[in-house]
Amino acid sequence: MDLYRQKILDHYRAPRNFGKLKGATHKAQRGNPLCGDEVEIALKITRGVVRQVKFTGTGCAISMAATSLLTEAVSGQRLSQVRRLTEAQALRLLGTPIGPARHKCALLGYEALQKALGK
Amino acid sequence: MSIRNIKKSYPIFSRRIHGHPLTYLDSAATAQKPTAVLAAMDAFYRRHNANPRRGLYQLGVEATEMVEQVRSDVAAFIGADDASEVVFTSGTTGAINLVAYTWALAHLRPGDEVIVSELEHHSNLVPWQQLAARRRWKLSFIPITANGNLDLQWLRRHLTRRVKLVSVTHTSNVLGVRPPLPTIIRLAHRVGARVLVDAAQAVAHEPINVSRLGCDWISFSGHKMYGPTGIGVLWGRRALLEDAPPYQYGGEMVAEVRWGKTTFADPPARFEAGTQNAAGIVGLGAAIAMLRAIGWPAIRRHERALVRYAMKKLTMLSGVTVYGPHTAVDHGAVISFNIDGVHAHDVASVFDTLGIAVRAGHHCAMPLHTKLGVLATVRASIGIYNTKEDIDQLVRGIKKVQKIFEV
């Protein structure tokens, strides 16, 4: 297992799109009571396109890096495409297989995104 | 039986994990099982299987004798005079819930008080919290001091005649702290309160003697003392068991059943509705026999030396915070820590790549972690099969984490 690749550590140390988003149209928070991790995702969606996405939160390297990568992936995308994003695709963004023990961490941001989009 | 090379009698240690030998440091969650326990359960199913206390044929007699023999073994193991004070349960959780839903529901009135400590595992907290809300009992917590010990001054102030029950851990599953039970029991009894001791984290590591301790109930699990999962024990004073109604109803717990009315059997049968986990009971018996064969002096010497060694190594490392007391004296077989700047889950994942198994999270003690001011900790816990090499591997794991995360 090579979970802590440079890419994950890089996104953990310097998460992209981290911070508060002014004028968000969609927003949701997810937490994992098992480890206290928390992620809030905020999006600005106009005319069916994700114009901007930002997140805040605290957590382990996996949950933070996964959310950071997720925000990069959905930024500028059509809402219809973002809605079609599957769990498996979200996990693949990490670029390394994630064991079942860490699925919850890796999908925390994805779940927040789903909630924000009203799924 | 010698404690040296004991790993060989635990088949799981022949496994390799991600190319490494297994460094198992999670015995506080569940202990590994020796061949003797596995063989005893296998032999029960192969040669003696029948429904205990029902079959009037040879196998039924054997199964009944085996189960009742373990009941006597358990009584001797915990220093109880009377085997009929030993109730088999599904585990510690089952045992605590049994006291909550039988004796406590029958005897506590609205406004009565239950006291537990801030150290408690959820299984000795949530049952009381839920019943307290339903029955309007008051639930209070003995606070911990800065080093993790219980604040006995608080207890002295709060023990009034309203307090009917004090339920407290023998050994904390997070901090390894061992509260001064004789004092707590004496103070509680002085105001007429009963005392339940959760011995889940103690029973595999030191002798327990309920007669000397003077508590009213004690609960523990088989699987944390090298026995199988799904079997546990509630020991209770005979008078208290007799003074409590059953809470699960079914077969073999009755004296006489009419269409409209049932009279119940005496304890322990009253609390053992349905077919018992006979193979689990037999496995528990084998675990007790194994512990007796090694002997408490050897077990304690070995484990204390390991805790002392681990504590020294961990407190010497920079960037590692150890929670709870830093001395092996009066310390159970668990050490909780964090690597500064790294989440406990990430630590556990890196450890796993080296074959090291630890617990990471809140260890079923969320309020305690809130009090400690951390979301999660890493917990290394020790069993009889652990060695100094395991601790050295743990230190290598910590250094690998620090290297990867550059902290």
XYZ file of C-alpha atoms in Angstrom:
526
model
C 0.000 0.000 0.000
C 1.300 3.374 -0.965
C -1.406 5.580 0.464
C 0.656 8.594 1.338
C 1.918 9.547 -2.091
C 3.343 12.956 -2.786
C 0.111 14.061 -4.455
C -1.973 13.330 -1.348
C 0.536 14.887 1.017
C 0.778 17.932 -1.218
C -3.001 18.449 -1.234
C -3.104 17.848 2.521
C -0.414 20.443 3.279
C -1.636 22.971 0.736
C -5.295 22.249 0.042
C -6.661 23.895 -3.116
C -9.825 25.990 -2.980
C -9.618 26.145 0.803
C -11.561 28.889 2.542
C -14.943 30.578 2.728
C -16.909 31.301 -0.430
C -18.876 34.533 -0.617
C -22.177 34.378 -2.454
C -22.441 30.587 -2.435
C -25.583 29.180 -4.004
C -25.131 25.697 -2.594
C -23.558 24.683 0.692
C -23.430 21.625 2.947
C -21.443 20.116 5.788
C -20.542 16.528 6.569
C -18.783 15.115 9.589
C -17.450 11.754 10.640
C -18.168 11.295 14.336
C -15.664 8.417 14.469
C -12.676 10.685 14.041
C -14.132 14.173 14.391
C -13.389 15.078 10.771
C -15.553 17.837 9.308
C -15.866 19.246 5.818
C -18.018 22.070 4.495
C -18.298 22.548 0.758
C -19.705 25.726 -0.792
C -20.418 26.215 -4.501
C -21.424 29.097 -6.709
C -23.507 27.674 -9.549
C -24.962 29.890 -12.245
C -26.597 28.878 -15.534
C -25.844 25.212 -14.847
C -22.114 25.644 -14.390
C -20.009 25.380 -11.208
C -18.303 28.785 -11.316
C -16.518 28.476 -8.001
C -16.133 25.912 -5.231
C -14.445 26.200 -1.863
C -14.186 24.093 1.243
C -13.294 24.421 4.896
C -12.757 21.813 7.548
C -10.393 19.748 9.608
C -9.415 16.142 9.342
C -6.930 13.512 8.361
C -4.701 13.697 5.296
C -6.998 11.453 3.287
C -10.201 13.425 3.879
C -8.513 16.792 3.328
C -6.603 15.743 0.205
C -9.630 13.979 -1.268
C -11.800 17.057 -0.796
C -9.129 19.322 -2.238
C -8.824 17.102 -5.324
C -12.601 16.945 -5.614
C -12.945 20.727 -5.669
C -10.390 20.895 -8.470
C -12.281 18.243 -10.415
C -15.698 19.911 -10.239
C -14.540 23.496 -10.641
C -15.784 24.893 -13.969
C -17.767 21.736 -14.743
C -21.364 21.605 -15.892
C -23.728 20.840 -13.033
C -25.201 17.901 -14.970
C -21.724 16.331 -15.124
C -21.004 16.987 -11.462
C -24.265 15.301 -10.540
C -23.171 12.202 -12.445
C -19.888 11.909 -10.519
C -19.846 8.501 -8.814
C -18.210 7.404 -5.580
C -15.771 5.274 -7.550
C -14.741 8.282 -9.656
C -14.296 10.397 -6.543
C -12.034 7.711 -5.016
C -10.005 7.491 -8.234
C -9.118 11.192 -7.944
C -6.658 10.243 -5.185
C -4.590 8.341 -7.726
C -3.958 5.383 -5.425
C -6.204 2.585 -4.181
C -7.849 3.347 -0.848
C -8.560 0.397 1.426
C -12.093 -0.005 2.789
C -10.883 1.121 6.216
C -10.366 4.637 4.844
C -13.332 4.910 2.447
C -15.243 7.053 4.908
C -12.372 9.524 5.116
C -11.896 9.593 1.347
C -15.596 10.187 0.655
C -16.334 12.821 3.285
C -15.994 15.705 0.802
C -17.921 13.778 -1.844
C -20.783 13.266 0.596
C -20.771 16.962 1.472
C -20.919 17.758 -2.232
C -23.868 15.405 -2.768
C -25.663 17.004 0.144
C -24.952 20.495 -1.184
C -26.450 19.534 -4.546
C -29.532 18.273 -2.771
C -29.019 14.594 -3.430
C 3.572 -22.719 30.756
C 6.215 -20.089 30.087
C 5.566 -16.598 28.802
C 8.669 -16.733 26.608
C 7.960 -17.826 23.063
C 4.255 -17.724 23.867
C 3.598 -16.126 20.486
C 4.037 -19.593 19.007
C 0.842 -20.783 20.671
C -1.142 -18.020 18.948
C -1.679 -19.140 15.330
C -2.409 -15.618 14.061
C 1.229 -14.631 14.526
C 2.227 -16.905 11.658
C 0.585 -14.367 9.343
C 2.424 -11.675 7.472
C 0.774 -8.293 7.000
C 1.913 -6.278 3.967
C 5.117 -8.322 3.991
C 5.811 -7.802 7.713
C 5.295 -9.955 10.780
C 2.159 -8.958 12.687
C 2.868 -6.431 15.446
C -0.400 -6.683 17.324
C -0.865 -3.796 19.731
C -4.661 -3.752 19.947
C -5.374 -6.318 22.654
C -7.488 -3.778 24.539
C -9.949 -3.973 21.626
C -9.747 -7.746 21.415
C -7.009 -10.179 22.330
C -5.719 -12.878 20.003
C -6.661 -16.487 20.650
C -4.288 -19.282 21.659
C -4.510 -22.746 20.113
C -5.784 -24.084 23.449
C -8.921 -21.915 23.244
C -9.555 -22.752 19.590
C -9.019 -26.463 20.249
C -11.359 -26.496 23.245
C -14.173 -24.933 21.214
C -13.503 -27.240 18.286
C -13.571 -30.285 20.574
C -16.837 -29.134 22.106
C -18.539 -28.961 18.723
C -16.946 -32.179 17.455
C -17.447 -34.370 20.507
C -19.823 -32.910 23.072
C -22.304 -30.629 21.320
C -25.775 -30.660 22.859
C -28.054 -28.062 24.414
C -26.834 -27.557 27.995
C -29.355 -28.120 30.785
C -31.895 -29.710 28.451
C -30.615 -32.966 26.985
C -31.225 -36.001 29.176
C -28.841 -38.090 27.119
C -25.076 -38.569 27.417
C -24.078 -35.578 25.264
C -26.524 -33.325 27.064
C -25.040 -34.355 30.389
C -21.515 -33.664 29.116
C -22.416 -30.248 27.666
C -24.145 -29.270 30.912
C -21.174 -30.407 32.981
C -18.721 -28.502 30.782
C -20.720 -25.274 31.033
C -21.211 -25.583 34.773
C -17.532 -26.440 35.257
C -16.605 -23.136 33.591
C -19.069 -21.336 35.858
C -17.129 -22.726 38.828
C -13.811 -21.886 37.145
C -14.965 -18.285 36.620
C -16.036 -18.022 40.257
C -12.628 -19.287 41.422
C -10.878 -17.000 38.911
C -12.487 -13.864 40.390
C -12.476 -14.967 44.006
C -16.227 -15.540 44.305
C -17.437 -18.154 46.801
C -20.592 -19.112 44.989
C -20.690 -20.238 41.333
C -24.404 -19.402 41.145
C -23.418 -15.728 41.350
C -21.840 -16.031 37.901
C -24.173 -15.107 35.032
C -23.021 -15.729 31.469
C -23.735 -12.809 29.145
C -22.795 -11.827 25.602
C -20.001 -9.615 26.915
C -19.325 -6.615 29.149
C -21.959 -4.537 27.382
C -24.519 -7.289 27.927
C -23.534 -7.556 31.583
C -23.844 -3.820 32.303
C -27.149 -3.597 30.460
C -28.363 -6.554 32.505
C -27.773 -4.660 35.764
C -29.308 -1.517 34.259
C -32.474 -3.177 32.983
C -33.054 -5.517 35.918
C -31.802 -4.330 39.287
C -31.602 -0.609 38.502
C -35.010 -0.383 36.796
C -36.581 -2.256 39.689
C -34.963 -0.264 42.477
C -34.271 3.295 41.352
C -36.946 5.986 41.623
C -37.229 9.350 39.867
C -34.739 11.742 41.444
C -32.343 8.953 42.461
C -28.780 9.397 41.317
C -26.352 7.232 39.372
C -22.670 8.175 39.369
C -20.196 7.051 36.713
C -16.778 8.504 35.922
C -15.493 10.583 33.039
C -13.204 7.684 32.178
C -16.023 5.354 31.191
C -16.288 3.462 27.956
C -19.589 4.175 26.184
C -20.872 0.795 27.388
C -20.794 2.027 30.992
C -22.172 5.442 30.124
C -24.885 5.239 27.467
C -27.092 2.620 29.248
C -27.236 4.853 32.350
C -27.713 8.018 30.314
C -30.639 6.528 28.378
C -32.403 5.023 31.393
C -31.772 8.169 33.440
C -33.557 10.239 30.803
C -36.471 7.792 30.653
C -36.848 7.310 34.390
C -35.808 10.794 35.495
C -32.759 9.623 37.430
C -29.896 12.018 37.837
C -26.634 10.985 36.173
C -23.372 12.534 37.381
C -19.748 12.050 36.413
C -16.742 11.817 38.691
C -14.380 14.316 36.994
C -10.808 13.440 36.142
C -7.893 15.532 37.322
C -5.121 16.783 35.015
C -3.190 13.493 35.188
C -6.304 11.430 34.489
C -7.009 10.262 38.031
C -10.492 10.483 39.500
C -11.315 13.469 41.691
C -12.177 11.735 44.953
C -12.890 15.051 46.676
C -15.724 15.543 44.203
C -16.977 12.030 44.951
C -16.911 12.650 48.711
C -18.981 15.803 48.243
C -21.489 14.175 45.906
C -22.158 10.913 47.689
C -25.505 11.467 49.361
C -28.363 9.117 50.197
C -29.869 9.914 46.802
C -27.022 8.064 45.105
C -28.147 4.497 44.549
C -25.455 3.277 42.200
C -21.825 4.017 41.387
C -20.619 2.330 38.199
C -16.948 2.725 37.503
C -14.193 1.268 35.385
C -11.463 -0.881 36.911
C -8.940 0.247 34.268
C -9.484 2.997 31.709
C -9.413 1.758 28.127
C -7.968 5.104 27.004
C -5.608 6.384 29.696
C -4.747 3.122 31.438
C -5.651 4.774 34.748
C -6.756 2.455 37.559
C -9.130 4.262 39.918
C -8.747 3.496 43.656
C -11.640 1.047 43.810
C -11.441 0.076 47.500
C -11.842 3.736 48.489
C -14.637 4.354 45.990
C -16.504 1.232 47.102
C -16.112 2.079 50.779
C -17.376 5.652 50.263
C -20.315 4.481 48.147
C -21.367 1.768 50.570
C -21.272 4.276 53.402
C -24.277 6.084 51.846
C -25.977 2.830 50.857
C -25.104 2.999 47.150
C -24.266 -0.151 45.197
C -21.116 -0.429 43.101
C -20.671 -1.989 39.670
C -17.100 -2.435 38.441
C -16.386 -2.652 34.710
C -13.380 -4.961 34.651
C -13.198 -5.436 30.869
C -9.714 -3.902 30.661
C -8.390 -5.532 33.816
C -9.359 -9.169 33.769
C -6.585 -10.309 31.403
C -3.868 -8.364 33.198
C -4.177 -8.783 36.939
C -5.950 -10.925 39.512
C -9.433 -9.780 40.451
C -10.906 -10.783 43.763
C -14.500 -9.697 44.207
C -14.619 -10.801 47.833
C -11.629 -8.665 48.746
C -12.728 -5.783 46.513
C -16.178 -5.712 48.089
C -18.004 -4.526 44.967
C -21.580 -5.561 44.228
C -21.255 -6.522 40.555
C -18.392 -6.985 38.193
C -18.534 -7.303 34.418
C -16.042 -8.507 31.831
C -15.710 -10.006 28.356
C -14.160 -13.276 27.281
C -12.609 -11.922 24.103
C -10.342 -9.423 25.869
C -8.849 -12.258 27.953
C -7.837 -14.492 25.015
C -11.226 -16.209 24.883
C -13.828 -16.085 22.126
C -16.140 -13.203 21.234
C -19.792 -13.337 22.239
C -19.240 -14.501 25.809
C -18.938 -12.431 28.935
C -19.627 -12.533 32.632
C -21.682 -10.662 35.138
C -20.836 -11.556 38.683
C -23.234 -10.186 41.276
C -23.910 -10.673 44.950
C -26.489 -13.410 45.326
C -28.922 -11.199 47.263
C -28.832 -8.542 44.538
C -29.318 -11.056 41.725
C -32.267 -12.557 43.604
C -33.683 -9.108 44.160
C -33.883 -8.364 40.424
C -36.444 -9.443 37.837
C -35.382 -10.981 34.528
C -35.328 -8.796 31.428
C -35.168 -11.335 28.666
C -37.776 -14.030 28.639
C -37.655 -17.446 27.066
C -36.513 -20.985 27.588
C -34.718 -22.408 30.647
C -35.130 -19.239 32.721
C -38.466 -20.226 34.174
C -39.665 -22.297 37.086
C -43.230 -22.834 35.950
C -45.184 -21.516 32.984
C -49.001 -21.403 32.764
C -50.931 -19.816 29.915
C -51.342 -16.598 31.811
C -48.515 -16.559 34.325
C -44.891 -17.555 34.747
C -42.698 -17.908 37.783
C -39.018 -17.465 37.116
C -36.030 -19.596 37.922
C -33.461 -18.550 40.498
C -30.291 -16.789 39.373
C -28.201 -17.391 37.362
C -30.715 -19.265 35.132
C -33.182 -16.376 35.506
C -30.815 -14.169 33.490
C -29.807 -16.757 30.923
C -32.841 -17.000 28.678
C -32.458 -19.129 25.572
C -29.732 -21.516 24.532
C -26.420 -20.401 25.938
C -23.217 -19.826 23.963
C -21.903 -23.174 25.148
C -18.846 -23.318 22.874
C -18.005 -19.745 23.886
C -18.282 -20.693 27.551
C -15.978 -23.670 26.976
C -13.520 -21.375 25.153
C -13.640 -18.942 28.073
C -12.828 -21.844 30.382
C -9.773 -22.700 28.278
C -8.633 -19.054 28.384
C -8.889 -19.037 32.179
C -6.914 -22.292 32.337
C -4.220 -20.764 30.113
C -3.944 -17.643 32.324
C -3.730 -19.814 35.451
C -1.058 -22.000 33.897
C 1.151 -18.974 33.196
C 0.287 -17.386 36.523
C -0.336 -13.773 37.524
C 3.179 -13.015 38.822
C 4.722 -13.876 35.434
C 1.998 -12.057 33.486
C 2.267 -8.911 35.572
C 6.057 -8.887 35.528
C 6.118 -9.287 31.758
C 3.440 -6.703 30.993
C 4.656 -4.121 33.478
C 8.146 -4.337 32.010
C 6.691 -3.809 28.536
C 4.520 -0.855 29.573
C 7.526 0.697 31.297
C 9.682 0.122 28.223
C 7.036 1.533 25.863
C 6.403 4.534 28.100
C 10.116 5.316 28.244
C 10.523 4.997 24.479
C 7.422 7.046 23.625
C 8.009 9.867 26.089
C 11.591 10.157 24.824
C 10.504 10.722 21.229
C 10.085 14.333 20.206
C 6.775 15.284 18.638
C 4.844 12.601 20.509
C 2.236 13.455 23.148
C 1.382 10.668 25.606
C -1.936 11.002 27.456
C -2.542 9.931 31.046
C 0.052 9.075 33.659
C 3.597 8.542 32.402
C 4.576 5.891 34.911
C 4.031 2.159 34.571
C 3.049 1.951 38.228
C -0.730 1.866 38.544
C -1.009 1.881 34.777
C -2.989 -0.627 32.782
C -1.775 -2.200 29.559
C -2.797 0.703 27.293
C -0.909 3.788 26.149
C -2.700 6.499 24.189
C -0.741 9.087 22.258
C -0.691 11.393 19.285
C 2.029 12.328 16.858
C 1.984 16.124 16.739
C 0.597 17.432 13.470
C -0.729 14.091 12.221
C -4.277 12.760 12.520
C -4.596 9.477 14.433
C -6.190 7.761 11.423
C -3.226 8.655 9.232
C -0.884 7.300 11.897
C -2.786 4.001 11.996
C -2.720 3.724 8.191
C 1.047 4.227 8.036
C 1.517 1.745 10.912
C -0.542 -0.787 8.955
C 1.975 -0.690 6.119
C 4.531 -2.006 8.660
C 2.208 -4.694 10.000
C 1.468 -2.720 13.179
C -2.123 -2.948 14.442
C -3.253 -0.171 16.804
C -6.557 1.506 17.546
C -7.111 5.035 16.273
C -10.102 7.178 17.096
C -11.978 7.862 20.310
C -11.943 4.204 21.523
C -15.643 4.363 22.435
C -14.957 7.211 24.865
C -16.011 10.378 23.041
C -16.755 12.568 26.087
C -13.336 11.694 27.541
C -11.627 12.751 24.322
C -13.559 16.022 24.375
C -12.267 16.545 27.906
C -8.707 15.771 26.792
C -9.189 18.365 24.059
C -8.454 15.994 21.180
C -10.666 14.488 18.507
C -8.837 11.215 18.318
C -5.832 9.401 19.740
C -3.694 6.427 18.790
C -3.808 3.607 21.300
C -1.213 0.882 21.655
C -2.257 -1.889 24.027
C -0.344 -4.865 25.268
C -1.064 -8.553 25.739
C 0.940 -11.478 27.091
C 2.344 -12.288 23.646
C 3.903 -8.860 23.039
C 7.642 -8.349 23.208
C 10.163 -5.515 23.295
C 10.570 -6.054 19.540
C 6.900 -5.064 19.130
C 7.566 -1.796 20.950
C 10.690 -1.209 18.834
C 8.587 -1.749 15.717
C 6.052 0.779 17.081
C 8.865 3.311 17.461
C 9.957 2.597 13.873
C 6.349 3.194 12.822
C 6.251 6.549 14.607
C 9.493 7.597 12.916
C 8.118 6.569 9.529
C 5.002 8.697 10.117
C 7.135 11.669 11.095
C 9.254 11.208 7.979
C 6.285 10.940 5.606
C 4.487 13.925 7.102
C 7.675 15.879 7.684
C 6.720 16.775 11.250
